[in-house]
Amino acid sequence: MSINSQNKKQNQLTPEYLAKKDGYEKAFQDLEKFCMFIGYPRSGHSLVGSLLDAHPNMIIAHELNVLHYIKQEYKQAEIYHLLLNNSQNYAKESRIQNDYTYDVPNQWQGKFETLKVIGDKKGGGTSRELMANFSLLSTLQQTISQPIYFIHVIRNPYDNISTIFIRDSKRLSIDLDGCIELYFARCNTVNKVREKIGDNKFFHLRHEWMLGNPEVALRELCNFLGQQAEPDYLKDCVSILYKSPQGTRAKVQWNTKAIDLVKKEIERFDFLKGYSYRNT
């Protein structure tokens, strides 16, 4: 570990933080699964992570970026404490992001009853880290003793790419073609992770399907992580959802060349099958 990494780690694990974490040592003894998100920025991961964090048996941090700490050689227990601390802090802020609140009323965000699943919502960031260094996946598997499950949230690529263009293109200094390239580079990384992890530990969740069938989608997602979705939990989660997806492609000027390029790329990935510029 470099000197800079050591300093960063020491700054994270302050005496105050260590004193707080000691009260949670027994909390992690019932853990069964470790949950990671993978995919693209602006795809709906924040919503799904918040819904899972509301479950009484799950803690899902908001964009801790676990692979960043894996690179710094953090141990499993340290990562678990950082995840829990992140979830608690985000819950105190009412999980507000981009003027939208992801706070699920009456449920368990930032706390738990019996902790069975812990993880991190950092879909686009996870893909970015693995694109730069795919061996981090093996290091993650060596660091975490629980089986690792991946959630892949998907939006219509035209909407997802449009949102990236609207919100991130200036910061990234890329045009629409650059946003298209960024998106499908992450698709390639998703496939690589899927091949290494196995389909039984990989859940593809279509954002549009979840909004149209929220209780079914949440039951299946919880079942994937080995947990039950009780009626009150489902009802409270559904109460914060949009009724339909936001068609952001209409806010961007798509030319025929760009539309056709995305159409061609969609055909390369089975998890994007059925999406088009015309449909939702």
XYZ file of N, CA and C in Angstrom:
840
model
N 0.850 -1.198 0.000
C 0.000 0.000 0.000
C 0.881 1.242 0.000
N 0.558 2.230 -0.808
C 1.345 3.449 -0.885
C 1.156 4.298 0.363
N 2.091 5.271 0.554
C 1.976 6.178 1.712
C 0.688 6.980 1.644
N 0.326 7.429 0.421
C -0.916 8.189 0.264
C -2.118 7.348 0.653
N -2.106 6.068 0.235
C -3.216 5.177 0.573
C -3.293 4.948 2.071
N -2.126 4.807 2.700
C -2.120 4.616 4.145
C -2.687 5.833 4.863
N -2.305 7.024 4.398
C -2.819 8.255 5.019
C -4.324 8.367 4.860
N -4.820 8.045 3.642
C -6.263 8.094 3.414
C -6.978 7.128 4.338
N -6.409 5.940 4.486
C -7.043 4.934 5.333
C -7.067 5.395 6.786
N -5.956 5.960 7.249
C -5.915 6.443 8.622
C -6.927 7.551 8.859
N -7.126 8.396 7.854
C -8.107 9.475 7.973
C -9.524 8.919 8.067
N -9.786 7.819 7.349
C -11.123 7.218 7.387
C -11.375 6.560 8.748
N -10.380 5.829 9.256
C -10.579 5.057 10.473
C -10.084 5.849 11.686
N -10.771 6.944 11.970
C -10.429 7.801 13.099
C -10.834 7.122 14.406
N -10.311 7.582 15.552
C -10.723 7.009 16.845
C -12.229 7.073 17.057
N -12.843 8.198 16.613
C -14.295 8.328 16.775
C -15.021 7.275 15.948
N -14.526 7.051 14.739
C -15.158 6.061 13.868
C -14.978 4.653 14.421
N -13.761 4.356 14.904
C -13.506 3.021 15.445
C -14.357 2.762 16.681
N -14.548 3.804 17.514
C -15.388 3.643 18.700
C -16.821 3.332 18.305
N -17.276 3.982 17.248
C -18.646 3.741 16.781
C -18.786 2.345 16.202
N -17.806 1.933 15.431
C -17.901 0.642 14.742
C -17.880 -0.529 15.720
N -17.201 -0.347 16.867
C -17.091 -1.457 17.811
C -18.444 -1.917 18.326
N -19.422 -1.037 18.307
C -20.759 -1.415 18.754
C -21.498 -2.288 17.768
N -20.912 -2.485 16.577
C -21.603 -3.244 15.542
C -20.899 -4.554 15.187
N -19.924 -4.959 15.976
C -19.169 -6.153 15.632
C -20.077 -7.371 15.431
N -21.075 -7.544 16.307
C -21.947 -8.712 16.217
C -22.980 -8.579 15.102
N -23.165 -7.366 14.596
C -24.192 -7.137 13.573
C -23.897 -7.890 12.296
N -22.620 -8.134 12.019
C -22.235 -8.736 10.751
C -22.155 -10.260 10.797
N -22.434 -10.850 11.938
C -22.238 -12.296 12.065
C -23.297 -13.118 11.328
N -24.437 -12.500 10.975
C -25.503 -13.230 10.275
C -25.518 -12.973 8.769
N -24.514 -12.262 8.272
C -24.493 -11.924 6.848
C -24.445 -13.174 5.968
N -25.243 -13.120 4.890
C -25.318 -14.242 3.960
C -24.824 -13.881 2.560
N -25.025 -12.609 2.164
C -24.695 -12.208 0.794
C -24.115 -10.789 0.781
N -23.259 -10.567 -0.207
C -22.703 -9.249 -0.471
C -23.242 -8.782 -1.815
N -23.768 -7.575 -1.868
C -24.473 -7.085 -3.055
C -23.727 -5.915 -3.691
N -23.460 -6.053 -4.989
C -22.842 -4.983 -5.767
C -23.782 -4.587 -6.903
N -23.719 -3.322 -7.290
C -24.442 -2.837 -8.459
C -23.430 -2.600 -9.580
N -23.865 -2.840 -10.804
C -22.988 -2.619 -11.946
C -23.813 -2.101 -13.119
N -23.200 -1.285 -13.956
C -23.937 -0.790 -15.115
C -23.485 0.577 -15.552
N -24.379 1.560 -15.469
C -24.195 2.845 -16.130
C -24.649 3.976 -15.213
N -24.030 5.134 -15.336
C -24.578 6.277 -14.616
C -25.955 6.643 -15.165
N -26.782 7.241 -14.346
C -28.095 7.771 -14.757
C -29.055 6.677 -15.223
N -28.966 5.497 -14.594
C -29.800 4.384 -15.058
C -30.894 3.987 -14.074
N -30.911 4.589 -12.877
C -31.921 4.232 -11.885
C -31.396 3.400 -10.735
N -30.058 3.273 -10.625
C -29.486 2.508 -9.528
C -29.812 3.115 -8.163
N -29.839 4.446 -8.077
C -30.085 5.089 -6.777
C -31.441 4.696 -6.209
N -32.429 4.630 -7.072
C -33.767 4.234 -6.636
C -33.768 2.804 -6.116
N -33.189 1.892 -6.877
C -33.202 0.480 -6.485
C -32.394 0.272 -5.206
N -31.242 0.931 -5.105
C -30.452 0.813 -3.889
C -31.205 1.303 -2.664
N -31.948 2.396 -2.815
C -32.721 2.945 -1.701
C -33.855 2.010 -1.290
N -34.485 1.378 -2.262
C -35.561 0.441 -1.950
C -35.033 -0.772 -1.185
N -33.879 -1.275 -1.586
C -33.302 -2.422 -0.883
C -32.808 -2.030 0.507
N -32.269 -0.825 0.630
C -31.792 -0.360 1.930
C -32.939 -0.210 2.922
N -34.165 -0.091 2.418
C -35.339 0.023 3.285
C -35.774 -1.323 3.859
N -35.215 -2.412 3.341
C -35.578 -3.753 3.823
C -34.966 -3.997 5.202
N -35.689 -4.650 6.098
C -35.177 -4.843 7.460
C -33.933 -5.710 7.562
N -33.627 -6.468 6.512
C -32.464 -7.355 6.566
C -31.332 -6.926 5.643
N -31.402 -5.701 5.128
C -30.385 -5.258 4.184
C -29.847 -3.869 4.525
N -28.567 -3.703 4.245
C -27.921 -2.392 4.262
C -27.249 -2.213 2.905
N -27.701 -1.213 2.148
C -27.111 -0.896 0.855
C -26.624 0.548 0.904
N -25.325 0.722 0.880
C -24.741 2.066 0.936
C -25.005 2.821 -0.357
N -24.924 4.134 -0.264
C -25.124 4.975 -1.437
C -23.772 5.450 -1.964
N -23.282 4.786 -2.987
C -22.084 5.216 -3.709
C -20.847 5.329 -2.826
N -20.644 4.345 -1.947
C -19.386 4.302 -1.208
C -18.209 4.068 -2.162
N -18.442 3.254 -3.172
C -17.412 2.813 -4.126
C -16.481 1.806 -3.459
N -16.987 0.611 -3.253
C -16.242 -0.454 -2.585
C -14.915 -0.748 -3.277
N -14.910 -0.729 -4.607
C -13.677 -1.081 -5.319
C -12.558 -0.065 -5.067
N -12.925 1.160 -4.752
C -11.919 2.158 -4.363
C -11.186 1.697 -3.108
N -11.921 1.138 -2.148
C -11.316 0.674 -0.908
C -10.614 -0.664 -1.093
N -11.101 -1.458 -2.011
C -10.404 -2.699 -2.352
C -9.012 -2.370 -2.885
N -8.907 -1.337 -3.718
C -7.608 -0.919 -4.252
C -6.663 -0.488 -3.129
N -7.218 0.058 -2.057
C -6.404 0.518 -0.932
C -6.172 -0.577 0.107
N -6.573 -1.801 -0.231
C -6.320 -2.985 0.598
C -7.072 -2.962 1.929
N -8.252 -2.383 1.920
C -9.096 -2.459 3.112
C -9.542 -3.900 3.339
N -9.708 -4.262 4.583
C -10.155 -5.597 4.946
C -11.690 -5.653 4.955
N -12.203 -6.873 4.999
C -13.652 -7.072 4.953
C -14.371 -6.300 6.051
N -13.932 -6.437 7.294
C -14.617 -5.786 8.413
C -14.633 -4.267 8.249
N -13.528 -3.706 7.760
C -13.453 -2.257 7.562
C -14.450 -1.813 6.498
N -14.549 -2.585 5.433
C -15.490 -2.261 4.360
C -16.924 -2.349 4.866
N -17.225 -3.361 5.659
C -18.584 -3.505 6.195
C -18.957 -2.300 7.063
N -18.038 -1.855 7.892
C -18.327 -0.703 8.756
C -18.516 0.566 7.937
N -17.719 0.743 6.895
C -17.883 1.913 6.039
C -19.227 1.885 5.312
N -19.658 0.720 4.880
C -20.952 0.587 4.213
C -22.091 0.955 5.157
N -22.032 0.434 6.364
C -23.075 0.720 7.348
C -23.088 2.207 7.707
N -21.924 2.778 7.905
C -21.830 4.194 8.246
C -22.391 5.066 7.123
N -22.098 4.701 5.881
C -22.612 5.430 4.724
C -24.136 5.378 4.679
N -24.701 4.196 4.862
C -26.158 4.047 4.832
C -26.818 4.883 5.920
N -26.243 4.877 7.099
C -26.807 5.654 8.206
C -26.766 7.152 7.916
N -25.641 7.613 7.392
C -25.505 9.042 7.103
C -26.451 9.484 5.991
N -26.592 8.657 4.979
C -27.473 9.014 3.866
C -28.929 9.037 4.308
N -29.291 8.137 5.220
C -30.656 8.125 5.751
C -30.958 9.417 6.513
N -29.951 9.943 7.218
C -30.139 11.196 7.953
C -30.406 12.362 7.014
N -29.913 12.253 5.782
C -30.113 13.314 4.784
C -31.407 13.112 3.989
N -32.232 12.144 4.426
C -33.499 11.807 3.756
C -33.298 11.305 2.326
N -32.086 10.843 2.032
C -31.773 10.241 0.739
C -32.250 11.119 -0.417
N -31.905 12.402 -0.347
C -32.291 13.358 -1.393
C -31.165 13.466 -2.418
N -31.526 13.324 -3.695
C -30.552 13.446 -4.778
C -31.253 14.024 -6.000
N -30.632 15.038 -6.604
C -31.209 15.678 -7.795
C -32.663 16.105 -7.562
N -32.915 16.669 -6.370
C -34.240 17.181 -6.009
C -35.302 16.090 -5.899
N -34.888 14.846 -5.811
C -35.839 13.738 -5.644
C -35.487 13.009 -4.356
N -36.485 12.727 -3.525
C -36.220 12.017 -2.288
C -36.434 10.514 -2.465
N -35.441 9.764 -2.046
C -35.511 8.302 -2.088
C -35.830 7.733 -0.713
N -36.389 8.554 0.137
C -36.745 8.145 1.489
C -38.013 7.299 1.457
N -37.918 6.056 1.933
C -39.077 5.158 1.999
C -39.689 5.273 3.392
N -40.928 5.738 3.501
C -41.523 5.945 4.827
C -41.743 4.635 5.586
N -41.597 4.718 6.891
C -41.946 3.625 7.814
C -41.011 2.419 7.748
N -39.931 2.506 6.976
C -39.099 1.323 6.796
C -37.699 1.486 7.416
N -36.706 0.779 6.923
C -35.483 0.529 7.681
C -34.227 1.152 7.073
N -34.339 2.184 6.286
C -33.148 2.779 5.688
C -32.171 3.257 6.770
N -30.914 2.833 6.649
C -29.897 3.212 7.618
C -29.883 2.382 8.887
N -30.772 1.394 8.978
C -30.829 0.533 10.157
C -31.272 -0.858 9.710
N -31.349 -1.771 10.634
C -31.696 -3.148 10.261
C -32.267 -3.886 11.467
N -32.931 -4.980 11.166
C -33.454 -5.878 12.192
C -32.455 -7.023 12.392
N -32.262 -7.819 11.339
C -31.205 -8.826 11.292
C -30.481 -8.644 9.968
N -29.210 -8.357 10.018
C -28.480 -7.996 8.802
C -28.055 -9.252 8.044
N -28.701 -9.491 6.895
C -28.407 -10.667 6.074
C -27.678 -10.303 4.777
N -27.914 -9.076 4.286
C -27.325 -8.630 3.018
C -26.710 -7.250 3.221
N -25.483 -7.076 2.757
C -24.839 -5.771 2.799
C -24.214 -5.495 1.440
N -24.172 -4.226 1.046
C -23.614 -3.939 -0.268
C -23.544 -2.456 -0.560
N -23.291 -2.166 -1.832
C -23.012 -0.798 -2.259
C -23.695 -0.508 -3.581
N -24.366 0.650 -3.643
C -24.974 1.112 -4.881
C -23.992 2.054 -5.563
N -23.234 1.524 -6.509
C -22.284 2.346 -7.267
C -22.139 1.727 -8.652
N -23.260 1.664 -9.380
C -23.288 0.915 -10.631
C -22.310 1.405 -11.675
N -22.415 2.688 -12.046
C -21.526 3.230 -13.058
C -20.089 3.238 -12.604
N -19.867 3.566 -11.320
C -18.515 3.601 -10.782
C -17.864 2.227 -10.748
N -18.634 1.201 -10.411
C -18.104 -0.159 -10.412
C -17.646 -0.554 -11.812
N -18.469 -0.248 -12.813
C -18.082 -0.544 -14.202
C -16.812 0.212 -14.573
N -16.737 1.471 -14.178
C -15.559 2.281 -14.514
C -14.294 1.712 -13.878
N -14.386 1.321 -12.613
C -13.222 0.752 -11.935
C -12.771 -0.545 -12.602
N -13.717 -1.381 -12.990
C -13.374 -2.670 -13.595
C -12.875 -2.509 -15.029
N -13.344 -1.468 -15.719
C -12.800 -1.186 -17.049
C -11.320 -0.835 -16.963
N -10.946 -0.125 -15.904
C -9.555 0.285 -15.715
C -8.688 -0.859 -15.208
N -9.291 -1.744 -14.390
C -8.515 -2.834 -13.789
C -9.454 -3.980 -13.442
N -9.620 -4.911 -14.364
C -10.598 -5.982 -14.163
C -10.186 -6.939 -13.044
N -8.899 -6.982 -12.711
C -8.440 -7.879 -11.650
C -9.001 -7.487 -10.285
N -9.568 -6.274 -10.182
C -10.197 -5.869 -8.922
C -11.348 -6.792 -8.545
N -11.980 -7.398 -9.541
C -13.077 -8.323 -9.243
C -12.560 -9.535 -8.475
N -11.435 -10.065 -8.897
C -10.841 -11.199 -8.176
C -10.397 -10.790 -6.784
N -9.843 -9.588 -6.654
C -9.424 -9.104 -5.337
C -10.632 -8.926 -4.427
N -11.741 -8.428 -4.978
C -12.977 -8.308 -4.210
C -13.428 -9.672 -3.714
N -13.407 -10.669 -4.585
C -13.829 -12.017 -4.209
C -12.929 -12.603 -3.131
N -11.651 -12.260 -3.163
C -10.710 -12.755 -2.154
C -10.885 -12.039 -0.821
N -11.369 -10.795 -0.862
C -11.516 -9.988 0.353
C -12.811 -10.289 1.083
N -13.892 -10.497 0.327
C -15.224 -10.698 0.901
C -15.518 -12.190 1.011
N -15.855 -12.646 2.198
C -16.082 -14.079 2.407
C -17.472 -14.525 1.966
N -18.450 -13.621 2.010
C -19.799 -13.972 1.561
C -19.854 -14.037 0.031
N -20.758 -14.843 -0.523
C -20.928 -14.854 -1.982
C -21.376 -13.477 -2.472
N -20.857 -13.076 -3.626
C -21.105 -11.733 -4.165
C -22.139 -11.805 -5.268
N -23.193 -11.012 -5.119
C -24.291 -10.962 -6.080
C -24.322 -9.582 -6.739
N -24.567 -9.570 -8.057
C -24.575 -8.317 -8.810
C -25.977 -7.978 -9.304
N -26.334 -6.697 -9.174
C -27.592 -6.179 -9.714
C -27.259 -5.221 -10.848
N -27.878 -5.451 -11.987
C -27.629 -4.682 -13.211
C -28.928 -3.980 -13.596
N -29.021 -2.685 -13.309
C -30.222 -1.912 -13.620
C -30.092 -1.354 -15.038
N -31.141 -1.572 -15.834
C -31.117 -1.199 -17.251
C -32.271 -0.258 -17.563
N -31.977 0.820 -18.272
C -33.006 1.686 -18.876
C -32.910 1.556 -20.381
N -33.948 2.010 -21.072
C -33.836 2.101 -22.522
C -32.541 2.862 -22.841
N -31.646 2.271 -23.634
C -30.356 2.929 -23.888
C -30.483 4.349 -24.432
N -31.507 4.620 -25.221
C -31.672 5.975 -25.755
C -31.967 6.978 -24.640
N -32.762 6.560 -23.654
C -33.026 7.429 -22.510
C -31.798 7.552 -21.617
N -31.135 6.421 -21.359
C -29.971 6.429 -20.487
C -28.856 7.292 -21.077
N -28.577 7.103 -22.351
C -27.532 7.890 -23.018
C -27.914 9.370 -23.055
N -29.196 9.655 -23.273
C -29.654 11.046 -23.293
C -29.444 11.721 -21.949
N -29.725 11.006 -20.866
C -29.552 11.575 -19.533
C -28.077 11.810 -19.232
N -27.232 10.873 -19.637
C -25.785 11.069 -19.484
C -25.345 12.316 -20.245
N -25.860 12.474 -21.457
C -25.501 13.631 -22.280
C -25.946 14.941 -21.615
N -27.176 14.962 -21.103
C -27.716 16.176 -20.486
C -26.956 16.543 -19.219
N -26.652 15.575 -18.384
C -26.101 15.856 -17.061
C -24.572 15.794 -16.979
N -23.947 15.025 -17.857
C -22.525 14.756 -17.670
C -21.619 15.136 -18.833
N -22.173 15.443 -20.010
C -21.320 15.626 -21.185
C -20.347 16.797 -21.027
N -20.790 17.902 -20.439
C -19.896 19.046 -20.257
C -18.777 18.710 -19.278
N -19.139 18.050 -18.188
C -18.124 17.671 -17.190
C -17.108 16.710 -17.781
N -17.569 15.804 -18.620
C -16.689 14.800 -19.218
C -16.062 15.262 -20.530
N -16.527 16.415 -21.012
C -16.035 16.963 -22.296
C -16.233 15.977 -23.443
N -17.447 15.434 -23.548
C -17.776 14.519 -24.636
C -19.097 14.934 -25.279
N -19.251 14.588 -26.560
C -20.498 14.865 -27.266
C -21.409 13.641 -27.193
N -22.491 13.645 -27.964
C -23.438 12.524 -27.915
C -22.761 11.221 -28.337
N -21.922 11.279 -29.371
C -21.201 10.065 -29.785
C -20.321 9.540 -28.661
N -19.714 10.447 -27.912
C -18.899 10.031 -26.776
C -19.719 9.374 -25.689
N -20.929 9.875 -25.473
C -21.837 9.262 -24.485
C -22.257 7.862 -24.922
N -22.477 7.701 -26.214
C -22.822 6.381 -26.755
C -21.664 5.409 -26.532
N -20.451 5.866 -26.824
C -19.268 5.022 -26.629
C -19.098 4.640 -25.162
N -19.289 5.614 -24.264
C -19.176 5.359 -22.830
C -20.175 4.286 -22.391
N -21.406 4.421 -22.856
C -22.464 3.496 -22.453
C -22.140 2.058 -22.873
N -21.768 1.874 -24.125
C -21.573 0.510 -24.610
C -20.239 -0.087 -24.162
N -19.278 0.746 -23.802
C -18.065 0.221 -23.175
C -18.415 -0.427 -21.842
N -19.361 0.177 -21.128
C -19.817 -0.406 -19.868
C -20.639 -1.672 -20.095
N -21.355 -1.738 -21.194
C -22.050 -2.984 -21.543
C -21.054 -4.133 -21.693
N -19.930 -3.853 -22.336
C -18.898 -4.881 -22.486
C -18.379 -5.342 -21.135
N -18.190 -4.404 -20.210
C -17.708 -4.750 -18.873
C -18.747 -5.569 -18.118
N -20.010 -5.202 -18.259
C -21.088 -5.981 -17.626
C -21.023 -7.434 -18.088
N -20.841 -7.647 -19.365
C -20.765 -9.014 -19.890
C -19.569 -9.771 -19.336
N -18.433 -9.099 -19.192
C -17.246 -9.749 -18.641
C -17.473 -10.189 -17.200
N -18.099 -9.317 -16.407
C -18.388 -9.657 -15.011
C -19.394 -10.797 -14.944
N -20.386 -10.729 -15.767
C -21.427 -11.764 -15.810
C -20.824 -13.128 -16.125
N -19.890 -13.162 -17.066
C -19.237 -14.423 -17.433
C -18.415 -14.985 -16.271
N -17.778 -14.095 -15.511
C -16.942 -14.548 -14.392
C -17.781 -14.937 -13.177
N -18.835 -14.180 -12.908
C -19.657 -14.403 -11.708
C -20.639 -15.556 -11.907
N -21.241 -15.628 -13.106
C -22.274 -16.625 -13.384
C -23.663 -16.022 -13.318
N -24.556 -16.476 -14.187
C -25.899 -15.898 -14.282
C -26.717 -16.071 -13.008
N -26.420 -17.092 -12.207
C -27.199 -17.313 -10.980
C -26.912 -16.257 -9.921
N -25.856 -15.482 -10.095
C -25.530 -14.410 -9.153
C -25.598 -13.046 -9.832
N -26.378 -12.966 -10.893
C -26.459 -11.735 -11.683
C -27.919 -11.465 -12.011
N -28.427 -10.308 -11.594
C -29.846 -9.981 -11.777
C -29.969 -8.777 -12.704
N -30.626 -8.971 -13.863
C -30.909 -7.871 -14.785
C -32.271 -7.284 -14.428
N -32.297 -6.015 -14.068
C -33.542 -5.359 -13.677
C -33.833 -4.199 -14.620
N -34.882 -4.343 -15.422
C -35.260 -3.268 -16.330
C -36.068 -2.213 -15.581
N -35.593 -0.987 -15.658
C -36.216 0.131 -14.959
C -37.693 0.277 -15.347
N -37.981 0.153 -16.616
C -39.361 0.309 -17.106
C -40.267 -0.798 -16.576
N -39.745 -2.012 -16.534
C -40.524 -3.143 -16.017
C -40.787 -2.971 -14.530
N -39.793 -2.486 -13.791
C -39.977 -2.292 -12.363
C -41.064 -1.255 -12.075
N -41.089 -0.144 -12.844
C -42.110 0.875 -12.618
C -43.495 0.377 -13.004
N -43.568 -0.484 -13.995
C -44.861 -1.024 -14.421
C -45.348 -2.173 -13.577
N -44.416 -2.871 -12.909
C -44.756 -4.043 -12.087
C -43.959 -4.008 -10.784
N -44.124 -2.960 -9.994
C -43.212 -2.733 -8.867
C -43.207 -3.833 -7.814
N -44.371 -4.351 -7.449
C -44.394 -5.374 -6.403
C -43.766 -6.669 -6.899
N -44.057 -7.044 -8.129
C -43.462 -8.254 -8.706
C -41.945 -8.104 -8.795
N -41.506 -6.950 -9.295
C -40.072 -6.713 -9.457
C -39.348 -6.756 -8.121
N -39.915 -6.115 -7.105
C -39.264 -6.089 -5.800
C -39.242 -7.465 -5.142
N -40.324 -8.228 -5.313
C -40.333 -9.599 -4.776
C -39.222 -10.426 -5.412
N -39.098 -10.329 -6.735
C -38.073 -11.105 -7.437
C -36.670 -10.662 -7.036
N -36.485 -9.368 -6.877
C -35.179 -8.858 -6.497
C -34.813 -9.301 -5.081
N -35.750 -9.203 -4.158
C -35.495 -9.657 -2.790
C -35.241 -11.161 -2.753
N -35.999 -11.898 -3.533
C -35.813 -13.346 -3.596
C -34.420 -13.691 -4.131
N -33.951 -12.940 -5.116
C -32.606 -13.122 -5.653
C -31.554 -13.000 -4.554
N -31.811 -12.115 -3.592
C -30.890 -11.906 -2.474
C -31.240 -12.755 -1.258
N -32.198 -13.665 -1.432
C -32.549 -14.606 -0.376
C -33.418 -14.044 0.720
N -34.188 -12.980 0.428
C -35.000 -12.321 1.448
C -36.463 -12.252 1.028
N -37.347 -12.200 2.005
C -38.768 -12.066 1.759
C -39.146 -10.582 1.658
N -40.103 -10.300 0.815
C -40.621 -8.933 0.697
C -42.021 -8.913 1.298
N -42.144 -8.396 2.508
C -43.426 -8.374 3.207
C -44.351 -7.299 2.621
N -45.675 -7.474 2.764
C -46.643 -6.543 2.161
C -46.419 -5.073 2.547
N -46.163 -4.789 3.826
C -45.963 -3.391 4.248
C -44.718 -2.790 3.602
N -43.674 -3.589 3.505
C -42.450 -3.134 2.846
C -42.728 -2.796 1.385
N -43.424 -3.676 0.694
C -43.752 -3.438 -0.713
C -44.605 -2.185 -0.879
N -45.606 -2.042 -0.033
C -46.520 -0.895 -0.139
C -45.763 0.420 0.036
N -44.892 0.483 1.042
C -44.158 1.714 1.302
C -43.139 2.018 0.200
N -42.530 0.982 -0.345
C -41.594 1.186 -1.449
C -42.314 1.706 -2.691
N -43.434 1.102 -3.013
C -44.199 1.501 -4.198
C -44.655 2.951 -4.085
N -44.864 3.424 -2.864
C -45.398 4.780 -2.666
C -44.451 5.881 -3.147
N -43.159 5.592 -3.327
C -42.228 6.637 -3.742
C -41.863 6.551 -5.230
N -42.437 5.584 -5.940
C -42.047 5.357 -7.329
C -42.793 6.267 -8.296
N -42.102 6.630 -9.371
C -42.786 7.251 -10.497
C -43.751 6.235 -11.093
N -44.814 6.729 -11.729
C -45.780 5.828 -12.362
C -45.295 5.328 -13.717
N -44.401 6.078 -14.343
C -43.887 5.680 -15.655
C -42.480 6.230 -15.821
N -41.676 5.633 -16.702
C -40.307 6.108 -16.908
C -40.272 7.472 -17.586
N -39.188 8.190 -17.349
C -39.017 9.493 -17.983
C -38.312 9.312 -19.332
N -38.976 9.739 -20.397
C -38.431 9.588 -21.743
C -37.498 10.721 -22.094
N -36.291 10.710 -21.548
C -35.378 11.833 -21.750
C -34.823 11.902 -23.167
N -34.998 10.856 -23.975
C -34.485 10.926 -25.356
C -35.140 12.068 -26.134
N -36.366 12.452 -25.713
C -37.076 13.534 -26.394
C -36.438 14.897 -26.123
N -35.568 14.979 -25.112
C -34.926 16.239 -24.760
C -33.574 16.427 -25.461
N -33.180 15.449 -26.253
C -31.901 15.482 -26.952
C -32.150 15.335 -28.446
N -31.385 16.053 -29.235
C -31.533 15.975 -30.691
C -30.750 14.782 -31.235
N -31.484 13.707 -31.495
C -30.884 12.496 -32.037
C -30.946 12.535 -33.567
N -29.811 12.382 -34.231
C -29.844 12.282 -35.691
C -29.912 10.812 -36.106
N -30.188 10.592 -37.359
C -30.370 9.224 -37.857
C -29.128 8.372 -37.644
N -27.966 8.947 -37.849
C -26.713 8.199 -37.684
C -26.560 7.688 -36.259
N -26.831 8.552 -35.286
C -26.689 8.160 -33.883
C -27.737 7.119 -33.493
N -28.960 7.291 -33.988
C -30.026 6.319 -33.709
C -29.637 4.952 -34.242
N -29.128 4.912 -35.461
C -28.754 3.643 -36.086
C -27.553 3.005 -35.391
N -26.624 3.842 -34.924
C -25.455 3.307 -34.221
C -25.876 2.595 -32.938
N -26.765 3.230 -32.178
C -27.238 2.610 -30.934
C -28.030 1.345 -31.241
N -28.846 1.384 -32.280
C -29.614 0.203 -32.673
C -28.688 -0.971 -32.979
N -27.616 -0.704 -33.696
C -26.652 -1.754 -34.039
C -25.971 -2.305 -32.793
N -25.610 -1.415 -31.873
C -24.951 -1.846 -30.638
C -25.896 -2.649 -29.746
N -27.160 -2.261 -29.692
C -28.148 -2.986 -28.881
C -28.193 -4.454 -29.271
N -28.062 -4.731 -30.538
C -28.154 -6.103 -31.035
C -27.030 -6.999 -30.530
N -25.965 -6.408 -30.004
C -24.826 -7.181 -29.518
C -25.057 -7.737 -28.111
N -26.063 -7.223 -27.404
C -26.227 -7.573 -25.995
C -27.632 -8.130 -25.742
N -27.686 -9.367 -25.280
C -28.992 -10.000 -25.071
C -29.819 -9.277 -24.023
N -29.175 -8.658 -23.029
C -29.937 -7.977 -21.968
C -30.574 -6.666 -22.438
N -30.256 -6.223 -23.663
C -30.887 -5.021 -24.227
C -31.933 -5.363 -25.290
N -32.163 -6.633 -25.482
C -33.088 -7.073 -26.524
C -34.472 -6.444 -26.344
N -35.035 -5.914 -27.438
C -36.380 -5.340 -27.409
C -36.402 -3.843 -27.278
N -35.298 -3.216 -26.853
C -35.259 -1.768 -26.759
C -35.070 -1.147 -28.145
N -35.725 -0.007 -28.337
C -35.558 0.733 -29.599
C -35.812 2.222 -29.324
N -35.556 3.024 -30.336
C -35.791 4.462 -30.193
C -37.280 4.767 -30.081
N -38.109 3.907 -30.636
C -39.554 4.161 -30.659
C -40.291 3.695 -29.417
N -39.785 2.630 -28.781
C -40.565 2.080 -27.658
C -40.081 2.629 -26.336
N -40.788 2.272 -25.248
C -40.408 2.717 -23.913
C -39.452 1.734 -23.277
